[in-house]
mmCIF file of C-alpha atoms in Angstrom:
data_model
loop_
_atom_site.group_PDB
_atom_site.id
_atom_site.type_symbol
_atom_site.label_atom_id
_atom_site.label_comp_id
_atom_site.label_asym_id
_atom_site.label_seq_id
_atom_site.Cartn_x
_atom_site.Cartn_y
_atom_site.Cartn_z
ATOM 1 C CA UNK A 900 49.894 113.194 103.360
ATOM 2 C CA UNK A 901 50.699 109.450 103.636
ATOM 3 C CA UNK A 902 48.960 108.684 100.377
ATOM 4 C CA UNK A 903 51.374 110.988 98.519
ATOM 5 C CA UNK A 904 54.496 109.220 99.641
ATOM 6 C CA UNK A 905 56.638 107.600 96.962
ATOM 7 C CA UNK A 906 57.190 103.873 96.837
ATOM 8 C CA UNK A 907 60.705 104.361 98.196
ATOM 9 C CA UNK A 908 59.381 106.358 101.122
ATOM 10 C CA UNK A 909 56.790 103.703 101.811
ATOM 11 C CA UNK A 910 59.604 101.166 101.898
ATOM 12 C CA UNK A 911 61.326 103.233 104.565
ATOM 13 C CA UNK A 912 64.229 104.161 102.292
ATOM 14 C CA UNK A 913 66.223 107.365 102.194
ATOM 15 C CA UNK A 914 69.127 108.392 100.022
ATOM 16 C CA UNK A 915 71.414 107.826 102.990
ATOM 17 C CA UNK A 916 70.157 104.307 103.637
ATOM 18 C CA UNK A 917 70.552 103.438 99.954
ATOM 19 C CA UNK A 918 74.121 104.701 99.922
ATOM 20 C CA UNK A 919 74.993 102.868 103.129
ATOM 21 C CA UNK A 920 73.652 99.614 101.703
ATOM 22 C CA UNK A 921 75.551 100.188 98.445
ATOM 23 C CA UNK A 922 78.792 100.793 100.309
ATOM 24 C CA UNK A 923 78.295 97.686 102.427
ATOM 25 C CA UNK A 924 77.677 95.613 99.297
ATOM 26 C CA UNK A 925 80.766 97.030 97.549
ATOM 27 C CA UNK A 926 82.868 96.386 100.637
ATOM 28 C CA UNK A 927 81.658 92.818 100.853
ATOM 29 C CA UNK A 928 81.682 91.750 97.223
ATOM 30 C CA UNK A 929 83.409 94.463 95.193
ATOM 31 C CA UNK A 930 82.138 96.986 92.680
ATOM 32 C CA UNK A 931 81.345 94.340 90.053
ATOM 33 C CA UNK A 932 78.587 93.043 92.300
ATOM 34 C CA UNK A 933 76.982 96.468 92.596
ATOM 35 C CA UNK A 934 73.998 96.907 90.320
ATOM 36 C CA UNK A 935 70.667 98.580 90.864
ATOM 37 C CA UNK A 936 68.953 95.217 90.664
ATOM 38 C CA UNK A 937 71.271 93.625 93.202
ATOM 39 C CA UNK A 938 71.103 96.633 95.515
ATOM 40 C CA UNK A 939 67.314 96.598 95.346
ATOM 41 C CA UNK A 940 67.341 92.933 96.313
ATOM 42 C CA UNK A 941 69.556 93.744 99.257
ATOM 43 C CA UNK A 942 67.070 96.369 100.421
ATOM 44 C CA UNK A 943 63.997 94.289 99.653
ATOM 45 C CA UNK A 944 62.638 96.564 96.888
ATOM 46 C CA UNK A 945 62.478 96.647 93.118
ATOM 47 C CA UNK A 946 65.424 98.262 91.370
ATOM 48 C CA UNK A 947 63.200 101.039 90.017
ATOM 49 C CA UNK A 948 62.361 102.064 93.578
ATOM 50 C CA UNK A 949 65.982 103.133 94.113
ATOM 51 C CA UNK A 950 65.666 105.815 91.440
ATOM 52 C CA UNK A 951 63.470 107.836 93.824
ATOM 53 C CA UNK A 952 66.683 108.382 95.832
ATOM 54 C CA UNK A 953 69.548 108.184 93.343
ATOM 55 C CA UNK A 954 68.891 109.457 89.844
ATOM 56 C CA UNK A 955 71.188 106.998 88.033
ATOM 57 C CA UNK A 956 73.951 104.469 88.463
ATOM 58 C CA UNK A 957 76.450 107.321 88.101
ATOM 59 C CA UNK A 958 74.717 109.186 90.901
ATOM 60 C CA UNK A 959 74.982 106.044 93.033
ATOM 61 C CA UNK A 960 78.714 105.791 92.349
ATOM 62 C CA UNK A 961 79.196 109.467 93.185
ATOM 63 C CA UNK A 962 77.310 108.775 96.398
ATOM 64 C CA UNK A 963 79.767 106.001 97.286
ATOM 65 C CA UNK A 964 82.640 108.465 97.011
ATOM 66 C CA UNK A 965 80.648 110.858 99.171
ATOM 67 C CA UNK A 966 80.111 108.161 101.773
ATOM 68 C CA UNK A 967 83.822 107.440 102.107
ATOM 69 C CA UNK A 968 84.701 111.094 102.512
ATOM 70 C CA UNK A 969 81.807 111.523 104.960
ATOM 71 C CA UNK A 970 83.558 109.130 107.327
ATOM 72 C CA UNK A 971 86.237 111.761 107.779
ATOM 73 C CA UNK A 972 85.373 114.510 110.246
ATOM 74 C CA UNK A 973 84.779 117.766 108.364
ATOM 75 C CA UNK A 974 88.206 119.427 108.309
ATOM 76 C CA UNK A 975 88.447 122.576 110.399
ATOM 77 C CA UNK A 976 91.914 124.105 110.485
ATOM 78 C CA UNK A 977 92.785 126.474 113.328
ATOM 79 C CA UNK A 978 95.368 129.212 112.962
ATOM 80 C CA UNK A 979 97.487 127.912 115.837
ATOM 81 C CA UNK A 980 97.311 124.212 114.931
ATOM 82 C CA UNK A 981 96.701 123.990 111.206
ATOM 83 C CA UNK A 982 99.652 121.656 110.634
ATOM 84 C CA UNK A 983 98.393 119.191 113.236
ATOM 85 C CA UNK A 984 94.847 119.599 111.898
ATOM 86 C CA UNK A 985 95.999 118.806 108.341
ATOM 87 C CA UNK A 986 97.916 115.805 109.616
ATOM 88 C CA UNK A 987 94.837 114.557 111.438
ATOM 89 C CA UNK A 988 92.759 115.047 108.306
ATOM 90 C CA UNK A 989 95.252 113.126 106.183
ATOM 91 C CA UNK A 990 95.377 110.267 108.686
ATOM 92 C CA UNK A 991 91.588 110.140 108.938
ATOM 93 C CA UNK A 992 91.222 110.079 105.135
ATOM 94 C CA UNK A 993 93.863 107.348 104.925
ATOM 95 C CA UNK A 994 91.960 105.230 107.437
ATOM 96 C CA UNK A 995 88.624 105.774 105.660
ATOM 97 C CA UNK A 996 90.049 104.817 102.257
ATOM 98 C CA UNK A 997 91.791 101.724 103.612
ATOM 99 C CA UNK A 998 88.537 100.641 105.208
ATOM 100 C CA UNK A 999 86.878 100.596 101.775
ATOM 101 C CA UNK A 1000 89.569 99.348 99.327
ATOM 102 C CA UNK A 1001 87.084 98.269 96.666
ATOM 103 C CA UNK A 1002 85.846 101.847 96.402
ATOM 104 C CA UNK A 1003 89.303 103.381 95.992
ATOM 105 C CA UNK A 1004 89.143 103.149 92.138
ATOM 106 C CA UNK A 1005 85.985 105.266 92.237
ATOM 107 C CA UNK A 1006 87.664 107.853 94.443
ATOM 108 C CA UNK A 1007 90.556 108.020 91.973
ATOM 109 C CA UNK A 1008 88.363 108.361 88.881
ATOM 110 C CA UNK A 1009 85.361 110.376 90.086
ATOM 111 C CA UNK A 1010 85.569 113.923 91.508
ATOM 112 C CA UNK A 1011 83.944 114.276 94.893
ATOM 113 C CA UNK A 1012 81.469 116.956 93.781
ATOM 114 C CA UNK A 1013 78.216 116.020 95.491
ATOM 115 C CA UNK A 1014 76.635 118.894 97.445
ATOM 116 C CA UNK A 1015 77.675 117.343 100.746
ATOM 117 C CA UNK A 1016 81.342 117.080 99.746
ATOM 118 C CA UNK A 1017 81.382 120.514 98.161
ATOM 119 C CA UNK A 1018 80.100 122.032 101.419
ATOM 120 C CA UNK A 1019 82.868 120.264 103.322
ATOM 121 C CA UNK A 1020 85.426 121.714 100.920
ATOM 122 C CA UNK A 1021 83.888 125.178 101.271
ATOM 123 C CA UNK A 1022 84.227 124.982 105.057
ATOM 124 C CA UNK A 1023 87.784 123.709 104.795
ATOM 125 C CA UNK A 1024 88.777 126.590 102.534
ATOM 126 C CA UNK A 1025 87.304 129.077 104.956
ATOM 127 C CA UNK A 1026 89.302 127.697 107.852
ATOM 128 C CA UNK A 1027 92.530 127.442 105.867
ATOM 129 C CA UNK A 1028 92.117 131.079 104.891
ATOM 130 C CA UNK A 1029 91.659 131.936 108.584
ATOM 131 C CA UNK A 1030 94.888 130.019 109.259
ATOM 132 C CA UNK A 1031 96.742 132.450 107.004
ATOM 133 C CA UNK A 1032 96.661 130.910 103.551
ATOM 134 C CA UNK A 1033 95.630 132.992 100.530
ATOM 135 C CA UNK A 1034 92.444 131.547 99.063
ATOM 136 C CA UNK A 1035 94.071 130.130 95.954
ATOM 137 C CA UNK A 1036 96.824 128.487 98.021
ATOM 138 C CA UNK A 1037 94.205 127.124 100.419
ATOM 139 C CA UNK A 1038 92.638 125.261 97.512
ATOM 140 C CA UNK A 1039 96.073 124.027 96.429
ATOM 141 C CA UNK A 1040 96.733 122.720 99.938
ATOM 142 C CA UNK A 1041 93.392 120.929 100.109
ATOM 143 C CA UNK A 1042 93.827 119.284 96.707
ATOM 144 C CA UNK A 1043 97.461 118.399 97.426
ATOM 145 C CA UNK A 1044 96.712 116.669 100.712
ATOM 146 C CA UNK A 1045 93.666 114.803 99.397
ATOM 147 C CA UNK A 1046 95.430 113.824 96.162
ATOM 148 C CA UNK A 1047 98.500 112.636 98.054
ATOM 149 C CA UNK A 1048 96.453 110.391 100.375
ATOM 150 C CA UNK A 1049 94.323 108.994 97.557
ATOM 151 C CA UNK A 1050 97.378 108.323 95.398
ATOM 152 C CA UNK A 1051 99.200 106.662 98.262
ATOM 153 C CA UNK A 1052 96.295 104.338 98.976
ATOM 154 C CA UNK A 1053 95.798 103.532 95.291
ATOM 155 C CA UNK A 1054 99.458 102.468 95.108
ATOM 156 C CA UNK A 1055 99.595 100.599 98.391
ATOM 157 C CA UNK A 1056 96.154 99.231 99.316
ATOM 158 C CA UNK A 1057 95.278 95.609 98.695
ATOM 159 C CA UNK A 1058 91.537 94.853 98.816
ATOM 160 C CA UNK A 1059 92.322 91.351 100.089
ATOM 161 C CA UNK A 1060 93.827 92.760 103.281
ATOM 162 C CA UNK A 1061 91.354 94.407 105.660
ATOM 163 C CA UNK A 1062 93.640 95.764 108.374
ATOM 164 C CA UNK A 1063 93.771 99.537 108.784
ATOM 165 C CA UNK A 1064 97.521 99.931 108.202
ATOM 166 C CA UNK A 1065 99.935 98.020 106.059
ATOM 167 C CA UNK A 1066 102.497 95.532 107.367
ATOM 168 C CA UNK A 1067 105.723 97.522 107.595
ATOM 169 C CA UNK A 1068 107.928 95.633 105.154
ATOM 170 C CA UNK A 1069 105.385 94.175 102.706
ATOM 171 C CA UNK A 1070 106.259 96.689 99.981
ATOM 172 C CA UNK A 1071 109.977 95.880 100.327
ATOM 173 C CA UNK A 1072 109.738 92.131 99.630
ATOM 174 C CA UNK A 1073 110.562 92.480 95.888
ATOM 175 C CA UNK A 1074 113.641 94.526 96.787
ATOM 176 C CA UNK A 1075 114.844 91.911 99.256
ATOM 177 C CA UNK A 1076 114.819 89.323 96.470
ATOM 178 C CA UNK A 1077 117.047 91.372 94.156
ATOM 179 C CA UNK A 1078 120.610 90.395 93.323
ATOM 180 C CA UNK A 1079 122.814 92.607 95.572
ATOM 181 C CA UNK A 1080 125.644 92.491 93.030
ATOM 182 C CA UNK A 1081 123.397 93.996 90.359
ATOM 183 C CA UNK A 1082 121.438 96.368 92.611
ATOM 184 C CA UNK A 1083 123.661 97.079 95.619
ATOM 185 C CA UNK A 1084 121.965 100.301 96.688
ATOM 186 C CA UNK A 1085 118.395 99.007 96.447
ATOM 187 C CA UNK A 1086 119.130 95.865 98.406
ATOM 188 C CA UNK A 1087 121.180 97.708 101.026
ATOM 189 C CA UNK A 1088 118.394 100.231 101.511
ATOM 190 C CA UNK A 1089 115.800 97.461 101.871
ATOM 191 C CA UNK A 1090 117.920 95.637 104.452
ATOM 192 C CA UNK A 1091 118.643 98.726 106.563
ATOM 193 C CA UNK A 1092 115.038 99.924 106.946
ATOM 194 C CA UNK A 1093 114.319 101.315 110.395
ATOM 195 C CA UNK A 1094 111.843 99.409 112.623
ATOM 196 C CA UNK A 1095 108.883 101.551 111.580
ATOM 197 C CA UNK A 1096 109.371 101.155 107.872
ATOM 198 C CA UNK A 1097 107.573 100.495 104.668
ATOM 199 C CA UNK A 1098 104.439 102.257 103.468
ATOM 200 C CA UNK A 1099 103.620 103.857 106.815
ATOM 201 C CA UNK A 1100 107.061 105.446 107.062
ATOM 202 C CA UNK A 1101 106.974 106.737 103.496
ATOM 203 C CA UNK A 1102 103.520 108.196 104.056
ATOM 204 C CA UNK A 1103 104.548 110.051 107.206
ATOM 205 C CA UNK A 1104 107.814 111.275 105.698
ATOM 206 C CA UNK A 1105 106.114 112.674 102.612
ATOM 207 C CA UNK A 1106 103.262 114.208 104.606
ATOM 208 C CA UNK A 1107 105.653 116.017 106.955
ATOM 209 C CA UNK A 1108 107.657 117.295 103.983
ATOM 210 C CA UNK A 1109 104.463 118.622 102.392
ATOM 211 C CA UNK A 1110 103.391 120.358 105.595
ATOM 212 C CA UNK A 1111 106.799 121.992 105.935
ATOM 213 C CA UNK A 1112 106.549 123.200 102.350
ATOM 214 C CA UNK A 1113 103.035 124.590 102.941
ATOM 215 C CA UNK A 1114 104.294 126.458 105.985
ATOM 216 C CA UNK A 1115 107.163 127.980 104.045
ATOM 217 C CA UNK A 1116 104.809 129.091 101.270
ATOM 218 C CA UNK A 1117 102.345 130.534 103.762
ATOM 219 C CA UNK A 1118 105.052 132.578 105.457
ATOM 220 C CA UNK A 1119 106.311 133.855 102.123
ATOM 221 C CA UNK A 1120 102.911 134.853 100.783
ATOM 222 C CA UNK A 1121 101.285 136.195 103.929
#
């Protein structure tokens, strides 16, 4: 009955709307600006009202990680196209993380173990097993790809830059300033980068190497 609704429900809030507002605030002003009081003010309610939807500040932070991963389509890997499917998943996760650079430290430090994320992992494991991976290796593949993408973004992403992909040679600038007499190989490598270079190139190279390794392991263990 209407009279039994909580204050948060009367305010038109849901857990999802709270998390969306929290993510928008973190994107705009960084994690230091995110408090229950500030978030409540953003939503036009008292801070205590938020606890009807998120049990604690930790639960709110876990929800932010969930929100970022939720932007990636739930991974479904088909037997005939699992390599392309994994590549698409890695690219989608990369894009989602780069869209929310202030939240990347949370993704690095907090396991994505909300029920929503766990169900996505469960579904991904099922489809990887269908693609021919033993169950334990399927989990290894999922962790390896996710960990690789998160680690790459943590090393490369700059919260001050909002574009989806990095400028090709940004990461090489320190190498270009080195003394070529002291570091001949580093400076030569930096100066002979191919047109599509830098962080994008390294990401794609490493991802393709990982996929080739997964395929070799799958063939050996199947």
